Coordinates of C-alpha atoms and ligand atoms in Angstrom, one line a residue:
M12 CA 123.5 51.3 106.1
S13 CA 120.5 48.9 106.1
S14 CA 116.9 49.5 107.1
N15 CA 113.8 47.5 107.1
K16 CA 111.9 49.8 104.8
I17 CA 111.0 48.2 101.5
R18 CA 112.3 50.4 98.7
A19 CA 111.6 50.1 95.0
S20 CA 114.8 49.1 93.2
I21 CA 115.5 49.2 89.5
T22 CA 116.6 45.6 88.8
G23 CA 116.9 45.9 85.0
V24 CA 116.8 48.4 82.2
H25 CA 116.3 48.1 78.4
G26 CA 115.9 50.7 75.7
Y27 CA 115.0 50.9 72.0
V28 CA 115.6 53.4 69.3
P29 CA 114.5 52.9 65.7
N30 CA 117.2 52.3 63.1
Y31 CA 116.5 55.4 60.9
I32 CA 119.0 58.2 61.7
L33 CA 117.8 61.8 60.9
S34 CA 121.0 63.7 60.9
N35 CA 121.5 67.5 61.1
S36 CA 122.7 67.5 57.5
E37 CA 119.5 65.9 56.3
L38 CA 117.5 68.5 58.3
E39 CA 119.6 71.2 56.5
K40 CA 117.9 70.0 53.3
L41 CA 114.4 70.1 54.8
V42 CA 114.4 73.5 56.6
D43 CA 116.5 76.7 56.8
T44 CA 118.9 75.5 59.5
S45 CA 122.6 74.5 60.0
D46 CA 124.5 71.7 61.8
E47 CA 126.5 74.5 63.5
W48 CA 123.3 76.2 64.8
I49 CA 121.8 73.0 66.1
V50 CA 124.9 71.7 67.8
T51 CA 125.8 75.0 69.5
R52 CA 122.2 75.9 70.6
T53 CA 121.1 72.3 71.6
G54 CA 124.0 69.8 71.5
I55 CA 122.0 67.5 69.1
K56 CA 123.7 65.9 66.1
E57 CA 121.2 63.3 65.1
R58 CA 117.9 61.7 66.2
R59 CA 116.1 58.4 65.4
I60 CA 112.8 58.2 63.6
L61 CA 110.2 55.4 63.5
K62 CA 109.4 55.1 59.8
G63 CA 106.5 53.3 58.3
D64 CA 102.7 53.3 58.4
M65 CA 100.7 52.0 61.4
K66 CA 103.7 52.1 63.8
G67 CA 103.0 53.8 67.1
T68 CA 104.7 54.3 70.4
S69 CA 103.6 50.9 71.5
I70 CA 106.1 49.4 69.1
I71 CA 108.9 51.2 71.0
G72 CA 107.5 50.2 74.4
T73 CA 107.0 46.6 73.3
K74 CA 110.6 46.3 72.1
C75 CA 111.8 47.8 75.5
V76 CA 109.7 45.4 77.6
E77 CA 110.6 42.3 75.5
G78 CA 114.3 43.1 76.0
L79 CA 113.8 43.9 79.6
L80 CA 112.0 40.6 80.3
E81 CA 114.7 38.6 78.5
K82 CA 117.6 40.4 80.2
T83 CA 116.2 40.0 83.7
G84 CA 114.9 36.4 83.2
T85 CA 111.4 37.6 84.1
S86 CA 108.3 35.8 82.9
A87 CA 105.6 38.1 81.4
N88 CA 103.0 36.4 83.6
D89 CA 104.7 37.6 86.7
I90 CA 104.3 41.3 85.9
D91 CA 101.8 43.0 88.2
L92 CA 101.6 46.5 86.6
I93 CA 102.8 48.4 83.6
I94 CA 102.9 52.2 83.6
C95 CA 103.7 53.9 80.3
A96 CA 104.7 57.6 80.4
T97 CA 104.1 59.1 77.0
V98 CA 102.5 62.1 75.2
T99 CA 102.3 60.3 71.9
P100 CA 100.1 57.3 72.8
D101 CA 99.0 55.1 69.9
M102 CA 95.4 56.3 70.6
F103 CA 93.6 58.2 73.3
F104 CA 92.3 54.9 74.4
P105 CA 93.0 52.0 74.9
S106 CA 96.1 53.0 76.8
T107 CA 99.5 52.3 75.2
A108 CA 100.4 50.3 78.4
N109 CA 97.4 48.0 77.6
L110 CA 98.7 47.5 74.1
I111 CA 102.2 46.7 75.3
A112 CA 101.0 44.3 77.9
N113 CA 99.0 42.4 75.2
N114 CA 102.0 42.4 72.9
V115 CA 104.4 40.9 75.5
G116 CA 101.9 38.5 77.0
A117 CA 101.7 40.2 80.4
N118 CA 98.3 38.6 81.0
N119 CA 98.2 39.0 84.7
S120 CA 99.0 42.7 84.7
Y121 CA 97.0 45.9 84.5
G122 CA 98.3 49.1 83.2
F123 CA 97.8 52.8 82.5
D124 CA 99.4 55.7 80.7
L125 CA 100.8 58.7 82.4
S126 CA 101.0 62.1 80.8
A127 CA 103.6 64.6 82.1
A128 CA 105.5 65.4 78.9
C129 CA 109.3 65.4 79.4
S130 CA 108.9 64.8 83.1
G131 CA 106.7 61.7 82.4
F132 CA 109.3 59.1 83.2
L133 CA 110.2 60.7 86.6
Y134 CA 106.5 61.0 87.5
A135 CA 105.9 57.3 86.4
L136 CA 109.0 56.1 88.3
A137 CA 107.8 57.8 91.5
T138 CA 104.2 56.4 90.9
G139 CA 105.4 52.9 90.3
S140 CA 107.6 53.0 93.4
Q141 CA 104.5 53.5 95.6
F142 CA 103.1 50.1 94.6
I143 CA 106.3 48.4 95.5
E144 CA 106.9 50.3 98.8
S145 CA 103.3 49.6 100.0
G146 CA 103.8 45.9 99.4
A147 CA 100.9 45.9 96.9
H148 CA 103.1 44.6 94.0
K149 CA 106.3 42.7 93.5
K150 CA 107.1 43.5 89.8
V151 CA 106.2 46.8 88.2
I152 CA 107.4 47.9 84.8
V153 CA 107.8 51.6 84.1
I154 CA 108.2 52.7 80.5
G155 CA 109.1 56.1 79.1
A156 CA 108.5 56.2 75.3
D157 CA 107.5 58.7 72.6
K158 CA 107.2 58.8 68.9
M159 CA 107.7 62.6 68.7
S160 CA 108.0 62.5 64.9
S161 CA 104.2 61.9 64.9
I162 CA 103.6 65.5 66.2
I163 CA 106.4 67.3 64.5
D164 CA 106.1 69.6 61.5
Y165 CA 109.1 68.9 59.3
T166 CA 108.6 72.2 57.4
E167 CA 109.2 74.4 60.4
R168 CA 112.7 74.7 61.8
K169 CA 112.1 75.5 65.4
N170 CA 110.9 72.1 66.7
C171 CA 111.9 69.6 64.1
V172 CA 115.6 69.8 65.0
L173 CA 114.9 69.1 68.7
F174 CA 112.9 65.9 68.9
G175 CA 113.4 62.2 68.1
D176 CA 111.7 58.8 68.7
G177 CA 112.7 56.2 71.3
G178 CA 112.2 55.0 74.8
G179 CA 113.3 52.7 77.6
A180 CA 111.8 50.6 80.4
V181 CA 112.8 49.6 83.9
L182 CA 111.8 46.8 86.2
L183 CA 111.0 47.8 89.7
E184 CA 111.2 45.2 92.5
P185 CA 111.3 45.4 96.3
S186 CA 114.7 45.7 98.0
K187 CA 115.5 45.5 101.7
D188 CA 119.2 46.5 101.3
N189 CA 118.4 50.2 101.3
T190 CA 119.2 50.5 97.5
G191 CA 116.5 51.8 95.2
I192 CA 114.4 55.0 95.1
Q193 CA 115.3 57.2 98.1
D194 CA 113.3 60.4 97.5
Y195 CA 111.7 62.5 94.9
I196 CA 110.3 66.0 94.4
L197 CA 107.7 66.5 91.7
K198 CA 106.2 69.8 90.7
S199 CA 103.8 71.3 88.2
D200 CA 102.6 74.7 87.2
G201 CA 99.6 74.9 84.8
S202 CA 100.1 78.6 84.1
G203 CA 102.9 77.5 81.7
G204 CA 100.6 75.1 79.8
D205 CA 100.0 77.4 76.8
M206 CA 103.8 77.8 76.1
L207 CA 104.4 74.1 75.3
C208 CA 101.4 72.1 74.1
L209 CA 99.6 70.1 71.4
K210 CA 96.7 72.5 70.7
A211 CA 94.2 70.3 68.9
G212 CA 92.9 66.8 68.9
G213 CA 91.6 66.8 72.4
S214 CA 88.1 67.7 73.7
L215 CA 88.9 71.4 73.7
R216 CA 89.6 71.5 69.9
P217 CA 88.6 68.2 68.3
A218 CA 90.2 67.5 65.0
S219 CA 88.7 69.5 62.1
I220 CA 89.7 70.8 58.7
K221 CA 90.4 74.1 60.5
T222 CA 92.7 72.5 63.1
I223 CA 94.6 70.7 60.3
E224 CA 94.9 73.9 58.2
N225 CA 96.2 75.8 61.3
K226 CA 98.7 73.0 61.9
E227 CA 97.4 72.6 65.5
H228 CA 98.2 68.9 65.6
Y229 CA 101.9 69.6 65.7
I230 CA 103.8 70.5 68.9
Y231 CA 103.7 74.2 69.8
Q232 CA 106.5 75.6 71.8
E233 CA 107.6 79.1 72.8
G234 CA 111.2 77.9 72.9
S235 CA 113.1 80.8 74.5
S236 CA 110.4 81.3 77.3
V237 CA 110.3 77.6 78.0
F238 CA 114.2 77.6 78.1
K239 CA 114.2 80.2 80.9
F240 CA 111.7 78.2 83.0
A241 CA 113.6 75.0 82.3
V242 CA 117.0 76.3 83.3
T243 CA 115.8 77.8 86.5
N244 CA 113.5 75.1 87.7
M245 CA 115.5 72.0 86.8
A246 CA 118.5 73.5 88.6
N247 CA 116.4 74.6 91.6
V248 CA 114.8 71.2 92.1
S249 CA 118.0 69.3 91.7
E250 CA 119.6 71.5 94.4
E251 CA 116.5 71.1 96.6
I252 CA 116.8 67.3 96.5
M253 CA 120.5 67.4 97.4
L254 CA 119.8 69.7 100.4
K255 CA 116.8 67.6 101.5
N256 CA 119.0 64.5 101.5
N257 CA 122.2 66.0 102.8
L258 CA 124.0 65.2 99.6
T259 CA 127.1 67.0 98.6
S260 CA 128.4 67.0 95.0
N261 CA 131.0 64.4 96.1
D262 CA 128.2 62.1 97.2
I263 CA 126.7 62.1 93.7
S264 CA 127.9 59.4 91.3
Y265 CA 125.9 60.6 88.3
L266 CA 123.4 63.2 87.2
V267 CA 120.9 61.6 84.8
P268 CA 119.2 64.6 83.2
H269 CA 116.3 64.8 80.8
Q270 CA 118.0 65.5 77.4
A271 CA 116.2 68.6 75.9
N272 CA 119.1 70.9 75.5
K273 CA 122.7 70.6 76.6
R274 CA 122.7 74.2 77.9
I275 CA 119.9 73.4 80.3
I276 CA 121.8 70.3 81.5
D277 CA 125.1 72.3 81.9
A278 CA 123.2 74.9 84.1
T279 CA 121.8 72.1 86.3
A280 CA 125.1 70.4 86.7
N281 CA 126.8 73.7 87.6
R282 CA 124.2 74.5 90.2
M283 CA 124.7 71.0 91.7
G284 CA 128.5 71.4 91.6
V285 CA 129.0 68.2 89.7
G286 CA 131.7 68.0 87.0
P287 CA 131.1 66.9 83.4
E288 CA 132.5 63.4 84.1
K289 CA 129.4 62.8 86.3
V290 CA 126.8 64.1 83.8
L291 CA 125.2 61.4 81.5
L292 CA 124.7 62.7 78.0
N293 CA 123.3 61.1 74.9
I294 CA 121.4 64.1 73.5
E295 CA 123.8 64.2 70.5
K296 CA 122.6 60.7 69.4
Y297 CA 118.9 60.8 70.1
G298 CA 117.8 64.4 70.6
N299 CA 114.8 64.9 72.9
T300 CA 112.7 61.7 73.1
T301 CA 110.4 63.3 75.7
A302 CA 109.5 60.5 78.2
G303 CA 112.3 58.3 76.7
T304 CA 115.4 60.3 77.5
I305 CA 116.1 59.2 81.1
P306 CA 115.5 55.4 80.6
L307 CA 117.6 55.7 77.4
C308 CA 120.4 57.1 79.5
F309 CA 120.1 54.2 81.9
W310 CA 120.3 51.8 78.9
D311 CA 123.3 53.5 77.4
F312 CA 125.3 53.9 80.6
E313 CA 124.1 50.8 82.6
K314 CA 127.6 49.3 82.5
K315 CA 129.0 52.3 84.3
F316 CA 126.8 52.0 87.3
K317 CA 127.8 50.1 90.4
K318 CA 125.6 48.9 93.3
G319 CA 125.2 51.7 95.8
D320 CA 126.0 54.6 93.3
N321 CA 123.9 57.7 94.1
L322 CA 122.0 58.9 91.0
V323 CA 120.1 62.1 90.8
L324 CA 117.5 62.3 88.0
A325 CA 116.1 65.6 86.8
A326 CA 113.6 66.7 84.2
F327 CA 111.6 69.6 83.0
G328 CA 108.8 69.6 80.5
G329 CA 105.4 70.6 79.2
G330 CA 102.7 71.4 81.7
F331 CA 104.9 72.8 83.1
T332 CA 106.1 69.8 84.9
W333 CA 109.4 69.2 86.6
G334 CA 111.2 67.3 89.3
S335 CA 114.1 65.3 90.6
L336 CA 114.5 61.9 92.0
Y337 CA 117.3 60.4 94.1
L338 CA 118.1 56.7 93.9
K339 CA 120.8 54.3 94.9
W340 CA 121.6 51.9 92.1
S341 CA 120.9 48.3 92.9
Y342 CA 123.1 46.0 90.9
N343 CA 126.4 45.6 89.1
T344 CA 126.3 44.7 85.5
K345 CA 128.4 41.7 84.5
Ligands
ACO411 N1 117.9 76.7 62.9 C1 118.4 77.9 62.8 N2 117.9 79.0 63.4 C2 116.9 78.8 64.3 C3 116.4 77.5 64.5 C4 116.9 76.4 63.8 N3 116.5 75.2 63.9 N4 115.4 77.6 65.4 C5 115.3 78.9 65.7 N5 116.2 79.6 65.1 C6 116.4 81.0 65.1 C7 115.2 81.8 65.5 O1 114.3 82.0 64.4 C8 115.8 83.0 66.1 O2 116.1 83.9 65.0 P1 115.8 85.5 65.1 O3 116.6 86.0 66.3 O4 116.2 86.0 63.8 O5 114.3 85.5 65.4 C9 117.1 82.6 66.7 O6 117.4 81.3 66.1 C10 117.1 82.4 68.2 O7 115.9 81.7 68.5 P2 115.5 81.3 70.0 O8 114.2 80.5 70.0 O9 115.7 82.5 70.9 O10 116.7 80.3 70.2 P3 117.2 79.7 71.6 O11 118.6 80.0 71.8 O12 116.2 79.9 72.7 O13 117.1 78.1 71.2 C11 115.6 76.3 71.7 C12 115.9 77.5 70.9 C13 116.7 75.3 71.3 C14 114.3 75.7 71.3 C15 115.7 76.6 73.2 O14 114.9 77.7 73.4 C16 115.3 75.5 74.1 O15 116.0 74.5 74.3 N6 114.1 75.6 74.8 C17 113.7 74.7 75.8 C18 113.3 73.4 75.2 C19 112.8 72.5 76.4 O16 113.5 72.2 77.4 N7 111.5 72.0 76.3 C20 111.0 71.3 77.4 C21 110.9 69.8 77.1 S1 110.0 69.4 75.7 C22 108.5 68.6 76.2 O17 108.2 68.7 77.4 C23 107.7 67.9 75.2

């Protein structure tokens, strides 16, 4: 089917994870945990860590964009806009998107960061698509990247097993062949904000000796409560986007889920009626890279995708924020 509507197509993807592998067995030496507990409760076997001083999320984003420009044969000067979804910006300001633009020489672009925790990439993809569909821009880069190790307490077992560092980037360009982003549903509910947050360092609780002593610069999560919200809402919104677009499970080529916990992903896939062969998983290698998980899945599984494939993306994260996005893949990988 063709239509005259300009859609935003993903025309290239690239990802980056740091070399250092933090395995479950290494975590067993740091905190009271076990490989067996981590694998059965979450599905994670190892995660990547960006080691070294003065290395922020912009390093991850820069590597992603450099690779993306090279792969797609795009000149940095032709980029109109860079959106970086992250909850671990290098600094509050300037934005990490600005830093990345400078690093890659995207001198004709503007950029901004977007904060929606684990749903950040979905929010940013939907946002970036508006600038393409409206005709305002021809080349938009959307990045999802986080250095979660910068806000993790490696003496406390609850969170340190879950998160890792990494990210990915996509190039959005106009398409008139009806491939690209078809629809999205984004939601948020601030009443869940206290259950998953970074308590200090913002204007509410500026950094002080007290906030450091209270360990309030590390991620805070009420895991089992968040789990219940995540299971219900990620499954609900994925079913909702299928119904809204008259998609049956047979129509769906792949579910591309946020990788927080394999049990949450399984529940979403079950509700959608899609079998494991259609569910993209890399949680065992990278853990939860927050805004990075979905573009890292694109990067890992790009060769599987064929032009016209129907992909449903789904995420849930801090805020609470959640959503799903339906897109038709736009190219075949050689
Ligand atoms: N190793 C061993 N035992 C552990 C560990 C660990 N790493 N962590 C917790 N436990 C223990 C707990 O202390 C508890 O013991 P107790 O019963 O003696 O008190 C027991 O395991 C069960 O703890 P729960 O928290 O109930 O475990 P649960 O099965 O819920 O799994 C988890 C915890 C993995 C965090 C899960 O709740 C989860 O995945 N939550 C959702 C995460 C998520 O989706 N977050 C949103 C995205 S993140 C973002 O937006 C930045």
